[in-house]
Coordinates of C-alpha atoms and ligand atoms in Angstrom, one line a residue:
M125 CA 118.2 86.1 126.9
G126 CA 117.6 87.2 123.4
P127 CA 116.7 90.8 122.1
I128 CA 113.4 92.3 122.8
F129 CA 111.8 95.4 121.4
I130 CA 109.2 97.1 123.6
T131 CA 107.3 100.1 122.5
L132 CA 105.1 102.5 124.6
E133 CA 102.2 104.2 122.8
G134 CA 99.3 106.4 123.7
P135 CA 97.5 109.7 123.3
D136 CA 99.3 112.9 124.4
G137 CA 99.3 113.0 128.3
S138 CA 99.0 109.3 128.7
G139 CA 102.2 109.3 130.8
K140 CA 104.2 107.1 128.5
S141 CA 107.4 108.9 128.9
T142 CA 107.4 108.7 132.6
Q143 CA 106.6 105.0 132.2
A144 CA 109.3 104.4 129.7
V145 CA 111.8 105.7 132.2
L146 CA 110.5 103.7 135.1
L147 CA 110.5 100.5 133.0
A148 CA 114.0 101.0 131.7
E149 CA 115.1 101.5 135.4
R150 CA 113.4 98.4 136.5
L151 CA 114.9 96.3 133.7
R152 CA 118.4 97.7 134.6
Q153 CA 117.9 96.7 138.1
M154 CA 117.6 93.2 136.7
A155 CA 121.0 93.6 135.2
L156 CA 119.5 93.5 131.7
P157 CA 121.1 95.7 129.1
V158 CA 118.7 98.3 128.1
V159 CA 118.4 101.1 125.5
L160 CA 115.9 103.7 126.2
T161 CA 115.0 105.9 123.3
R162 CA 112.2 107.8 121.6
E163 CA 110.5 109.0 118.5
P164 CA 110.6 111.4 117.0
G165 CA 114.2 112.5 117.9
G166 CA 116.1 109.3 118.9
T167 CA 119.2 110.3 116.7
S168 CA 120.9 113.6 116.0
V169 CA 119.3 113.7 112.6
G170 CA 115.9 112.8 114.3
Q171 CA 116.4 115.8 116.9
K172 CA 116.5 118.2 113.8
L173 CA 113.4 116.5 112.3
R174 CA 111.6 116.6 115.7
E175 CA 112.2 120.4 115.9
I176 CA 110.5 120.8 112.5
L177 CA 107.7 118.5 113.2
L178 CA 106.7 119.9 116.5
D179 CA 107.3 123.7 115.8
P180 CA 103.9 125.3 115.8
N181 CA 105.1 127.8 113.3
M182 CA 105.8 125.2 110.6
R183 CA 103.1 124.6 108.0
L184 CA 103.5 121.0 106.9
S185 CA 101.4 119.1 104.4
V186 CA 100.0 115.8 105.6
M187 CA 102.4 113.9 103.3
T188 CA 105.4 115.9 104.4
E189 CA 104.4 115.1 108.0
V190 CA 104.2 111.3 107.2
L191 CA 107.5 111.3 105.4
L192 CA 109.4 113.3 108.0
M193 CA 108.1 110.8 110.8
A194 CA 109.1 108.0 108.6
A195 CA 112.5 109.5 107.9
D196 CA 113.1 110.0 111.6
R197 CA 112.2 106.4 112.1
A198 CA 114.3 105.0 109.3
Q199 CA 117.3 106.7 110.7
H200 CA 116.4 105.6 114.2
V201 CA 116.1 101.9 113.1
Q202 CA 119.4 102.0 111.3
E203 CA 121.4 103.9 114.0
V204 CA 119.9 102.8 117.2
I205 CA 117.3 100.1 117.2
K206 CA 118.7 97.5 114.9
P207 CA 122.3 97.6 116.4
A208 CA 120.9 97.3 119.9
L209 CA 118.8 94.4 119.0
K210 CA 121.7 92.7 117.1
N211 CA 123.5 93.0 120.5
N212 CA 120.7 91.2 122.4
M213 CA 119.7 94.3 124.2
V214 CA 116.2 95.2 125.5
V215 CA 115.0 98.3 123.5
V216 CA 112.4 100.4 125.2
C217 CA 111.1 102.9 122.7
D218 CA 108.8 105.8 123.6
R219 CA 106.5 105.9 120.5
Y220 CA 107.2 104.1 117.2
V221 CA 105.4 103.1 114.0
D222 CA 101.9 102.8 115.7
S223 CA 102.2 106.6 116.5
S224 CA 102.3 107.2 112.8
L225 CA 99.5 104.8 112.1
A226 CA 97.4 106.4 114.8
Y227 CA 98.2 110.1 114.3
Q228 CA 99.0 110.4 110.7
G229 CA 96.9 107.4 109.5
F230 CA 93.6 107.4 111.6
G231 CA 94.0 111.1 112.8
L232 CA 94.9 112.9 109.5
M233 CA 94.1 110.6 106.7
G234 CA 91.1 108.5 108.1
E235 CA 92.8 105.3 107.0
I236 CA 96.3 103.6 107.3
S237 CA 97.2 102.0 104.0
Q238 CA 99.5 104.6 102.8
V239 CA 101.2 105.4 106.1
K240 CA 101.7 101.6 106.6
A241 CA 103.3 101.2 103.3
I242 CA 105.6 104.0 103.7
N243 CA 106.5 102.8 107.3
E244 CA 107.1 99.4 106.2
A245 CA 110.0 100.7 104.0
A246 CA 111.3 102.8 106.9
I247 CA 111.3 100.1 109.6
E248 CA 112.8 97.1 107.4
S249 CA 110.5 94.5 109.2
V250 CA 111.5 95.6 112.6
W251 CA 108.2 95.4 114.4
P252 CA 107.9 95.5 118.1
D253 CA 107.7 92.3 120.2
L254 CA 105.5 94.1 122.7
T255 CA 103.5 97.3 122.4
I256 CA 102.0 98.8 125.6
L257 CA 99.2 101.2 124.9
L258 CA 98.6 103.6 127.7
D259 CA 95.1 104.6 127.1
V260 CA 93.6 107.9 128.3
D261 CA 90.7 110.1 127.3
P262 CA 92.3 112.8 125.2
A263 CA 90.6 115.6 127.0
V264 CA 92.0 114.3 130.3
G265 CA 95.4 113.6 128.8
L266 CA 95.8 117.1 127.2
R267 CA 94.8 118.8 130.4
R268 CA 97.3 116.7 132.4
H269 CA 99.9 117.4 129.7
R270 CA 99.3 121.2 129.7
Q271 CA 99.6 121.3 133.6
R272 CA 102.9 119.3 133.4
K273 CA 104.4 121.6 130.7
G274 CA 103.1 124.6 132.7
A275 CA 104.9 123.4 135.8
Y276 CA 108.1 122.8 133.8
E277 CA 108.1 126.2 132.4
A278 CA 107.5 127.8 135.8
T279 CA 110.8 126.4 136.7
G280 CA 112.3 128.9 134.2
I281 CA 113.4 126.2 131.8
R282 CA 112.0 126.8 128.3
H283 CA 110.3 123.8 126.7
S284 CA 111.9 123.6 123.3
E285 CA 108.9 122.7 121.3
C286 CA 106.0 124.8 122.6
T287 CA 105.1 128.4 122.6
D288 CA 101.8 128.4 124.5
G289 CA 102.4 125.1 126.2
L290 CA 101.4 122.7 123.5
D291 CA 103.4 121.6 120.4
R292 CA 102.2 121.7 116.7
I293 CA 100.5 118.3 116.9
E294 CA 99.1 118.7 120.5
Q295 CA 97.5 121.9 119.4
R296 CA 95.2 120.1 117.1
D297 CA 91.5 120.0 118.2
L298 CA 90.0 117.4 120.4
Q299 CA 88.3 115.6 117.5
F300 CA 91.7 114.9 115.9
H301 CA 93.0 113.5 119.3
Q302 CA 89.8 111.4 119.7
K303 CA 90.4 109.9 116.1
V304 CA 94.0 109.1 117.3
R305 CA 92.7 107.3 120.4
D306 CA 90.0 105.4 118.5
G307 CA 92.8 104.5 115.9
Y308 CA 95.0 103.2 118.7
H309 CA 92.1 100.9 119.8
I310 CA 91.6 99.6 116.2
L311 CA 95.4 98.9 116.1
A312 CA 95.3 97.1 119.4
K313 CA 92.7 94.7 117.9
L314 CA 94.5 94.4 114.5
Y315 CA 97.8 93.5 116.1
A316 CA 96.4 91.8 119.1
E317 CA 99.5 89.4 119.5
R318 CA 101.8 92.3 120.4
F319 CA 99.5 94.9 122.1
V320 CA 98.7 95.2 125.7
V321 CA 96.2 98.0 126.6
I322 CA 96.3 99.7 130.1
D323 CA 93.5 102.1 131.0
T324 CA 95.3 104.8 132.9
T325 CA 92.3 106.9 133.7
E326 CA 91.9 105.9 137.3
L327 CA 95.5 104.8 138.0
G328 CA 98.4 106.7 139.6
I329 CA 101.9 106.5 138.2
E330 CA 102.9 103.6 140.6
A331 CA 99.9 101.5 139.7
V332 CA 100.5 101.9 135.9
A333 CA 104.2 101.0 136.3
Q334 CA 103.1 97.9 138.1
R335 CA 100.8 96.9 135.2
V336 CA 103.5 97.7 132.6
W337 CA 105.9 95.6 134.5
E338 CA 103.5 92.7 134.7
S339 CA 103.1 92.8 130.8
V340 CA 106.9 92.9 130.3
A341 CA 107.7 90.3 132.7
Q342 CA 105.2 88.0 131.1
R343 CA 106.6 88.7 127.7
L344 CA 110.2 88.2 129.0
E345 CA 109.3 84.7 130.2
I346 CA 107.9 83.9 126.8
A347 CA 111.2 85.1 125.3
H348 CA 113.0 83.0 127.8
R349 CA 111.4 79.7 126.7
Ligands
LIG119 P1 106.0 113.0 122.4 O1 105.3 114.3 123.1 O2 105.4 111.7 122.9 O3 107.4 113.0 122.4 O4 105.6 113.1 120.8 C1 105.6 114.2 120.0 C2 104.3 114.3 119.2 O5 104.5 113.6 118.0 C3 103.0 113.7 119.8 O6 102.1 114.6 119.7 C4 102.8 112.5 118.9 C5 103.5 112.9 117.6 N1 103.9 111.8 116.7 C6 103.2 111.5 115.6 O7 102.2 112.3 115.2 N2 103.5 110.5 114.7 C7 104.7 109.7 115.0 O8 105.0 108.9 114.3 C8 105.4 110.0 116.2 C9 106.5 109.2 116.6 C10 104.9 111.1 117.1

């Protein structure tokens, strides 16, 4: 089988990280070579950038945020994604370029042309083969997210990026998160050939995992031909 690049996207609290782990496990059960990675923070340089990007005490200009996300991605593409694809692996990435288009583009700038141009330089034409958008109403997603982080902190383990339960980007108002969600829907239409949208509102983790798997299995068959 040839290389395949799968990205998971969605508003905060859409359950993407859980689904990325489940997907990677399922692919491994099929004896496929898998790299599971994420943005921001998929490299050691990226980990440092992630700390800056998500620290609620950092005051970043919009352009700084765009460029730091793109810098994280450029390093990640060079160090992790490109080599894995070159080795015919399946790359499962928790957020990628569409996060910048949705959050920094639609969410902060109201349009995507600048963010897209900067990211085109960062990704060197490495676009995903399949992008799974886990859709959720941001109000529901952020509530879920807050509960999950609260539960996590109750165990005594400090979450590295949040002070009051939400990181710098999650802390933005609901209007911002609504723009991000609407932006994702625009991207799903714009890049219809690689996007699959799963509405997670009424679905439990297992049901979402099944839908994710169906989309991936279909795409793997296509890659097989
Ligand atoms: P995570 O919680 O999914 O790890 O993502 C961290 C935050 O970073 C999340 O609020 C989305 C945001 N983000 C962007 O704003 N732009 C990007 O390009 C990426 C990769 C993430």
